[in-house]
Amino acid sequence: HFHSYFRLSCYINGLGVAALMMGLVFSGGHENTALYWLYPFPLVYFILFDYQKGLVANLFIFSAILYLLYQPDLILADYRIEEKSRFIASYLVTIFLSFVTEYLRYRSHQELSNINYQRQKQANTDPLTLLPNRRFLDSVFFVNAHREPEHYFPMVVVMADIDFFKRVNDTYGHDTGDHVLK
């Protein structure tokens, strides 16, 4: 988060995790318990990437693990057939549950972002004229104009004051006054 290479570091970490997983499957780990140590890693891929890329990465890694498990000549470990079948079923469940969790987290984040945006827009807009209000100037415009002056200057500002507008409201009613302001 502190530099512009965040995505790259996620991909590098993802490759490191994949290498660790393949090394565990290959060696069998301590007393052939490597398969048990693989269960947290599907969640890691969903954390490093989003729910879509995480699913692709998990299915790719799962395919590589399956290939190694069913090519016993390529690995040092000796897994029993029961271990393999239990691992495959439970690992797929772990991937599925991790996917659902990450997808729901992503959707709730999107929904909260949309609500936040709508509330900011509402707070920074005059409800009658739908023009930006003074709060908009303080919280959005001046900050952005200071950050990127080439996008905002030169500029023309028009301020208007309607003298004796209270008479319009008193004579014709507030609905007509609102219509005039719009």
PDB file of C-alpha atoms in Angstrom:
ATOM      1  CA  HIS A   1       0.000   0.000   0.000  1.00  0.00           C
ATOM      2  CA  PHE A   2       2.974   2.314   0.409  1.00  0.00           C
ATOM      3  CA  HIS A   3       4.257   2.064  -3.147  1.00  0.00           C
ATOM      4  CA  SER A   4       2.939   1.663  -6.660  1.00  0.00           C
ATOM      5  CA  TYR A   5       3.946  -2.004  -6.888  1.00  0.00           C
ATOM      6  CA  PHE A   6       1.197  -3.416  -4.681  1.00  0.00           C
ATOM      7  CA  ARG A   7      -0.359  -5.599  -7.424  1.00  0.00           C
ATOM      8  CA  LEU A   8       3.066  -6.869  -8.459  1.00  0.00           C
ATOM      9  CA  SER A   9       3.896  -7.804  -4.870  1.00  0.00           C
ATOM     10  CA  CYS A  10       0.592  -9.710  -4.634  1.00  0.00           C
ATOM     11  CA  TYR A  11       1.498 -11.722  -7.733  1.00  0.00           C
ATOM     12  CA  ILE A  12       4.996 -12.417  -6.417  1.00  0.00           C
ATOM     13  CA  ASN A  13       3.550 -13.559  -3.074  1.00  0.00           C
ATOM     14  CA  GLY A  14       1.031 -15.720  -4.953  1.00  0.00           C
ATOM     15  CA  LEU A  15       3.854 -17.432  -6.823  1.00  0.00           C
ATOM     16  CA  GLY A  16       5.720 -17.939  -3.553  1.00  0.00           C
ATOM     17  CA  VAL A  17       2.667 -19.541  -1.948  1.00  0.00           C
ATOM     18  CA  ALA A  18       2.216 -21.774  -5.017  1.00  0.00           C
ATOM     19  CA  ALA A  19       5.850 -22.879  -4.793  1.00  0.00           C
ATOM     20  CA  LEU A  20       5.411 -23.631  -1.082  1.00  0.00           C
ATOM     21  CA  MET A  21       2.285 -25.678  -1.779  1.00  0.00           C
ATOM     22  CA  MET A  22       3.912 -27.658  -4.584  1.00  0.00           C
ATOM     23  CA  GLY A  23       6.943 -28.266  -2.386  1.00  0.00           C
ATOM     24  CA  LEU A  24       4.727 -29.604   0.381  1.00  0.00           C
ATOM     25  CA  VAL A  25       2.826 -31.933  -1.947  1.00  0.00           C
ATOM     26  CA  PHE A  26       6.090 -33.078  -3.536  1.00  0.00           C
ATOM     27  CA  SER A  27       7.878 -33.815  -0.273  1.00  0.00           C
ATOM     28  CA  GLY A  28       4.931 -34.981   1.787  1.00  0.00           C
ATOM     29  CA  GLY A  29       5.957 -32.746   4.672  1.00  0.00           C
ATOM     30  CA  HIS A  30       6.602 -34.069   8.160  1.00  0.00           C
ATOM     31  CA  GLU A  31       5.337 -37.650   8.407  1.00  0.00           C
ATOM     32  CA  ASN A  32       3.364 -37.257   5.164  1.00  0.00           C
ATOM     33  CA  THR A  33       1.025 -34.592   6.587  1.00  0.00           C
ATOM     34  CA  ALA A  34       1.528 -32.033   3.794  1.00  0.00           C
ATOM     35  CA  LEU A  35      -2.038 -32.229   2.489  1.00  0.00           C
ATOM     36  CA  TYR A  36      -3.404 -31.023   5.841  1.00  0.00           C
ATOM     37  CA  TRP A  37      -1.241 -27.898   5.672  1.00  0.00           C
ATOM     38  CA  LEU A  38      -2.711 -26.813   2.332  1.00  0.00           C
ATOM     39  CA  TYR A  39      -6.178 -25.866   3.630  1.00  0.00           C
ATOM     40  CA  PRO A  40      -5.479 -22.210   4.568  1.00  0.00           C
ATOM     41  CA  PHE A  41      -4.032 -21.365   1.154  1.00  0.00           C
ATOM     42  CA  PRO A  42      -7.261 -21.023  -0.874  1.00  0.00           C
ATOM     43  CA  LEU A  43      -8.219 -18.134   1.373  1.00  0.00           C
ATOM     44  CA  VAL A  44      -4.774 -16.584   0.846  1.00  0.00           C
ATOM     45  CA  TYR A  45      -5.365 -16.435  -2.914  1.00  0.00           C
ATOM     46  CA  PHE A  46      -8.724 -14.745  -2.443  1.00  0.00           C
ATOM     47  CA  ILE A  47      -7.072 -12.211  -0.130  1.00  0.00           C
ATOM     48  CA  LEU A  48      -4.153 -11.522  -2.490  1.00  0.00           C
ATOM     49  CA  PHE A  49      -6.372 -11.186  -5.540  1.00  0.00           C
ATOM     50  CA  ASP A  50     -10.092 -10.559  -5.912  1.00  0.00           C
ATOM     51  CA  TYR A  51     -12.759 -13.230  -5.912  1.00  0.00           C
ATOM     52  CA  GLN A  52     -12.472 -13.833  -9.679  1.00  0.00           C
ATOM     53  CA  LYS A  53      -8.688 -14.011 -10.004  1.00  0.00           C
ATOM     54  CA  GLY A  54      -8.519 -15.848  -6.691  1.00  0.00           C
ATOM     55  CA  LEU A  55     -10.868 -18.527  -8.024  1.00  0.00           C
ATOM     56  CA  VAL A  56      -8.796 -18.925 -11.192  1.00  0.00           C
ATOM     57  CA  ALA A  57      -5.568 -19.147  -9.175  1.00  0.00           C
ATOM     58  CA  ASN A  58      -7.094 -21.668  -6.778  1.00  0.00           C
ATOM     59  CA  LEU A  59      -8.404 -23.887  -9.574  1.00  0.00           C
ATOM     60  CA  PHE A  60      -5.046 -23.731 -11.348  1.00  0.00           C
ATOM     61  CA  ILE A  61      -3.177 -24.688  -8.161  1.00  0.00           C
ATOM     62  CA  PHE A  62      -5.750 -27.398  -7.435  1.00  0.00           C
ATOM     63  CA  SER A  63      -5.193 -28.846 -10.934  1.00  0.00           C
ATOM     64  CA  ALA A  64      -1.433 -28.856 -10.389  1.00  0.00           C
ATOM     65  CA  ILE A  65      -1.876 -30.609  -7.035  1.00  0.00           C
ATOM     66  CA  LEU A  66      -4.172 -33.211  -8.624  1.00  0.00           C
ATOM     67  CA  TYR A  67      -1.608 -33.813 -11.324  1.00  0.00           C
ATOM     68  CA  LEU A  68       1.132 -34.378  -8.738  1.00  0.00           C
ATOM     69  CA  LEU A  69      -1.077 -36.593  -6.573  1.00  0.00           C
ATOM     70  CA  TYR A  70      -1.918 -38.899  -9.453  1.00  0.00           C
ATOM     71  CA  GLN A  71       1.630 -39.035 -10.843  1.00  0.00           C
ATOM     72  CA  PRO A  72       3.362 -40.793  -7.942  1.00  0.00           C
ATOM     73  CA  ASP A  73       6.596 -41.148  -9.925  1.00  0.00           C
ATOM     74  CA  LEU A  74       7.004 -37.338  -9.873  1.00  0.00           C
ATOM     75  CA  ILE A  75       6.832 -36.889  -6.089  1.00  0.00           C
ATOM     76  CA  LEU A  76       8.688 -38.201  -3.055  1.00  0.00           C
ATOM     77  CA  ALA A  77       5.582 -38.486  -0.884  1.00  0.00           C
ATOM     78  CA  ASP A  78       3.471 -41.609  -0.706  1.00  0.00           C
ATOM     79  CA  TYR A  79      -0.207 -40.716  -0.194  1.00  0.00           C
ATOM     80  CA  ARG A  80      -2.819 -43.409   0.314  1.00  0.00           C
ATOM     81  CA  ILE A  81      -5.813 -43.400  -2.034  1.00  0.00           C
ATOM     82  CA  GLU A  82      -8.129 -42.580   0.923  1.00  0.00           C
ATOM     83  CA  GLU A  83      -6.024 -39.540   1.781  1.00  0.00           C
ATOM     84  CA  LYS A  84      -6.159 -38.325  -1.800  1.00  0.00           C
ATOM     85  CA  SER A  85      -9.930 -38.676  -2.169  1.00  0.00           C
ATOM     86  CA  ARG A  86     -10.667 -37.052   1.209  1.00  0.00           C
ATOM     87  CA  PHE A  87      -8.250 -34.249   0.450  1.00  0.00           C
ATOM     88  CA  ILE A  88      -9.772 -33.564  -2.975  1.00  0.00           C
ATOM     89  CA  ALA A  89     -13.331 -33.393  -1.647  1.00  0.00           C
ATOM     90  CA  SER A  90     -12.527 -31.289   1.406  1.00  0.00           C
ATOM     91  CA  TYR A  91     -10.165 -28.988  -0.509  1.00  0.00           C
ATOM     92  CA  LEU A  92     -12.849 -28.264  -3.106  1.00  0.00           C
ATOM     93  CA  VAL A  93     -15.262 -27.426  -0.278  1.00  0.00           C
ATOM     94  CA  THR A  94     -12.632 -25.094   1.196  1.00  0.00           C
ATOM     95  CA  ILE A  95     -12.208 -23.343  -2.166  1.00  0.00           C
ATOM     96  CA  PHE A  96     -15.973 -23.039  -2.580  1.00  0.00           C
ATOM     97  CA  LEU A  97     -16.554 -21.620   0.905  1.00  0.00           C
ATOM     98  CA  SER A  98     -13.638 -19.215   0.532  1.00  0.00           C
ATOM     99  CA  PHE A  99     -15.026 -18.068  -2.821  1.00  0.00           C
ATOM    100  CA  VAL A 100     -18.514 -17.469  -1.400  1.00  0.00           C
ATOM    101  CA  THR A 101     -17.072 -15.557   1.547  1.00  0.00           C
ATOM    102  CA  GLU A 102     -14.887 -13.345  -0.657  1.00  0.00           C
ATOM    103  CA  TYR A 103     -17.691 -12.758  -3.163  1.00  0.00           C
ATOM    104  CA  LEU A 104     -20.096 -11.663  -0.411  1.00  0.00           C
ATOM    105  CA  ARG A 105     -17.402  -9.434   1.102  1.00  0.00           C
ATOM    106  CA  TYR A 106     -16.805  -7.846  -2.298  1.00  0.00           C
ATOM    107  CA  ARG A 107     -20.535  -7.261  -2.870  1.00  0.00           C
ATOM    108  CA  SER A 108     -21.056  -5.712   0.568  1.00  0.00           C
ATOM    109  CA  HIS A 109     -18.012  -3.474   0.002  1.00  0.00           C
ATOM    110  CA  GLN A 110     -19.468  -2.329  -3.344  1.00  0.00           C
ATOM    111  CA  GLU A 111     -22.835  -1.648  -1.742  1.00  0.00           C
ATOM    112  CA  LEU A 112     -21.299   0.358   1.095  1.00  0.00           C
ATOM    113  CA  SER A 113     -19.216   2.337  -1.409  1.00  0.00           C
ATOM    114  CA  ASN A 114     -22.338   3.162  -3.418  1.00  0.00           C
ATOM    115  CA  ILE A 115     -24.221   4.233  -0.294  1.00  0.00           C
ATOM    116  CA  ASN A 116     -21.272   6.384   0.778  1.00  0.00           C
ATOM    117  CA  TYR A 117     -21.068   7.989  -2.667  1.00  0.00           C
ATOM    118  CA  GLN A 118     -24.802   8.758  -2.687  1.00  0.00           C
ATOM    119  CA  ARG A 119     -24.620  10.297   0.775  1.00  0.00           C
ATOM    120  CA  GLN A 120     -21.641  12.449  -0.168  1.00  0.00           C
ATOM    121  CA  LYS A 121     -23.425  13.560  -3.311  1.00  0.00           C
ATOM    122  CA  GLN A 122     -26.534  14.359  -1.284  1.00  0.00           C
ATOM    123  CA  ALA A 123     -24.539  16.304   1.305  1.00  0.00           C
ATOM    124  CA  ASN A 124     -22.726  18.331  -1.365  1.00  0.00           C
ATOM    125  CA  THR A 125     -25.750  19.183  -3.521  1.00  0.00           C
ATOM    126  CA  ASP A 126     -28.559  21.670  -2.966  1.00  0.00           C
ATOM    127  CA  PRO A 127     -31.723  19.545  -3.034  1.00  0.00           C
ATOM    128  CA  LEU A 128     -33.815  22.217  -4.754  1.00  0.00           C
ATOM    129  CA  THR A 129     -31.578  23.366  -7.594  1.00  0.00           C
ATOM    130  CA  LEU A 130     -29.331  20.276  -7.705  1.00  0.00           C
ATOM    131  CA  LEU A 131     -26.338  22.619  -7.896  1.00  0.00           C
ATOM    132  CA  PRO A 132     -23.188  22.107  -5.814  1.00  0.00           C
ATOM    133  CA  ASN A 133     -23.465  23.817  -2.426  1.00  0.00           C
ATOM    134  CA  ARG A 134     -20.927  25.506  -0.166  1.00  0.00           C
ATOM    135  CA  ARG A 135     -20.037  22.164   1.464  1.00  0.00           C
ATOM    136  CA  PHE A 136     -19.035  20.923  -1.998  1.00  0.00           C
ATOM    137  CA  LEU A 137     -16.682  23.865  -2.409  1.00  0.00           C
ATOM    138  CA  ASP A 138     -14.969  23.182   0.912  1.00  0.00           C
ATOM    139  CA  SER A 139     -14.814  19.390   0.802  1.00  0.00           C
ATOM    140  CA  VAL A 140     -14.343  18.614  -2.894  1.00  0.00           C
ATOM    141  CA  PHE A 141     -13.674  21.526  -5.208  1.00  0.00           C
ATOM    142  CA  PHE A 142     -10.905  23.383  -3.365  1.00  0.00           C
ATOM    143  CA  VAL A 143      -9.101  20.139  -2.502  1.00  0.00           C
ATOM    144  CA  ASN A 144      -9.124  18.968  -6.134  1.00  0.00           C
ATOM    145  CA  ALA A 145      -8.343  22.433  -7.524  1.00  0.00           C
ATOM    146  CA  HIS A 146      -5.317  22.658  -5.232  1.00  0.00           C
ATOM    147  CA  ARG A 147      -4.148  19.161  -6.226  1.00  0.00           C
ATOM    148  CA  GLU A 148      -4.669  19.587 -10.000  1.00  0.00           C
ATOM    149  CA  PRO A 149      -4.932  23.303 -10.805  1.00  0.00           C
ATOM    150  CA  GLU A 150      -4.505  22.726 -14.553  1.00  0.00           C
ATOM    151  CA  HIS A 151      -7.952  21.037 -14.620  1.00  0.00           C
ATOM    152  CA  TYR A 152      -9.738  23.891 -12.846  1.00  0.00           C
ATOM    153  CA  PHE A 153      -8.038  27.138 -13.883  1.00  0.00           C
ATOM    154  CA  PRO A 154      -8.605  29.545 -15.530  1.00  0.00           C
ATOM    155  CA  MET A 155     -12.136  29.683 -14.214  1.00  0.00           C
ATOM    156  CA  VAL A 156     -15.163  31.940 -14.131  1.00  0.00           C
ATOM    157  CA  VAL A 157     -17.345  32.160 -11.036  1.00  0.00           C
ATOM    158  CA  VAL A 158     -20.831  33.614 -11.127  1.00  0.00           C
ATOM    159  CA  MET A 159     -22.573  34.557  -7.888  1.00  0.00           C
ATOM    160  CA  ALA A 160     -26.077  35.861  -7.865  1.00  0.00           C
ATOM    161  CA  ASP A 161     -28.334  37.254  -5.202  1.00  0.00           C
ATOM    162  CA  ILE A 162     -32.010  37.841  -5.836  1.00  0.00           C
ATOM    163  CA  ASP A 163     -33.074  41.008  -4.032  1.00  0.00           C
ATOM    164  CA  PHE A 164     -36.393  40.922  -2.207  1.00  0.00           C
ATOM    165  CA  PHE A 165     -37.023  37.268  -3.107  1.00  0.00           C
ATOM    166  CA  LYS A 166     -39.130  36.923   0.036  1.00  0.00           C
ATOM    167  CA  ARG A 167     -41.796  38.953  -1.781  1.00  0.00           C
ATOM    168  CA  VAL A 168     -42.056  36.265  -4.476  1.00  0.00           C
ATOM    169  CA  ASN A 169     -42.612  33.595  -1.826  1.00  0.00           C
ATOM    170  CA  ASP A 170     -45.113  35.766   0.093  1.00  0.00           C
ATOM    171  CA  THR A 171     -47.045  36.814  -3.013  1.00  0.00           C
ATOM    172  CA  TYR A 172     -47.078  33.639  -5.105  1.00  0.00           C
ATOM    173  CA  GLY A 173     -46.283  30.922  -2.528  1.00  0.00           C
ATOM    174  CA  HIS A 174     -43.236  28.814  -1.791  1.00  0.00           C
ATOM    175  CA  ASP A 175     -43.906  26.348  -4.624  1.00  0.00           C
ATOM    176  CA  THR A 176     -43.703  29.167  -7.159  1.00  0.00           C
ATOM    177  CA  GLY A 177     -40.608  30.542  -5.414  1.00  0.00           C
ATOM    178  CA  ASP A 178     -38.996  27.124  -5.637  1.00  0.00           C
ATOM    179  CA  HIS A 179     -39.876  26.933  -9.334  1.00  0.00           C
ATOM    180  CA  VAL A 180     -38.266  30.353  -9.906  1.00  0.00           C
ATOM    181  CA  LEU A 181     -35.082  29.234  -8.134  1.00  0.00           C
ATOM    182  CA  LYS A 182     -34.924  26.058 -10.210  1.00  0.00           C
TER     183      LYS A 182
END
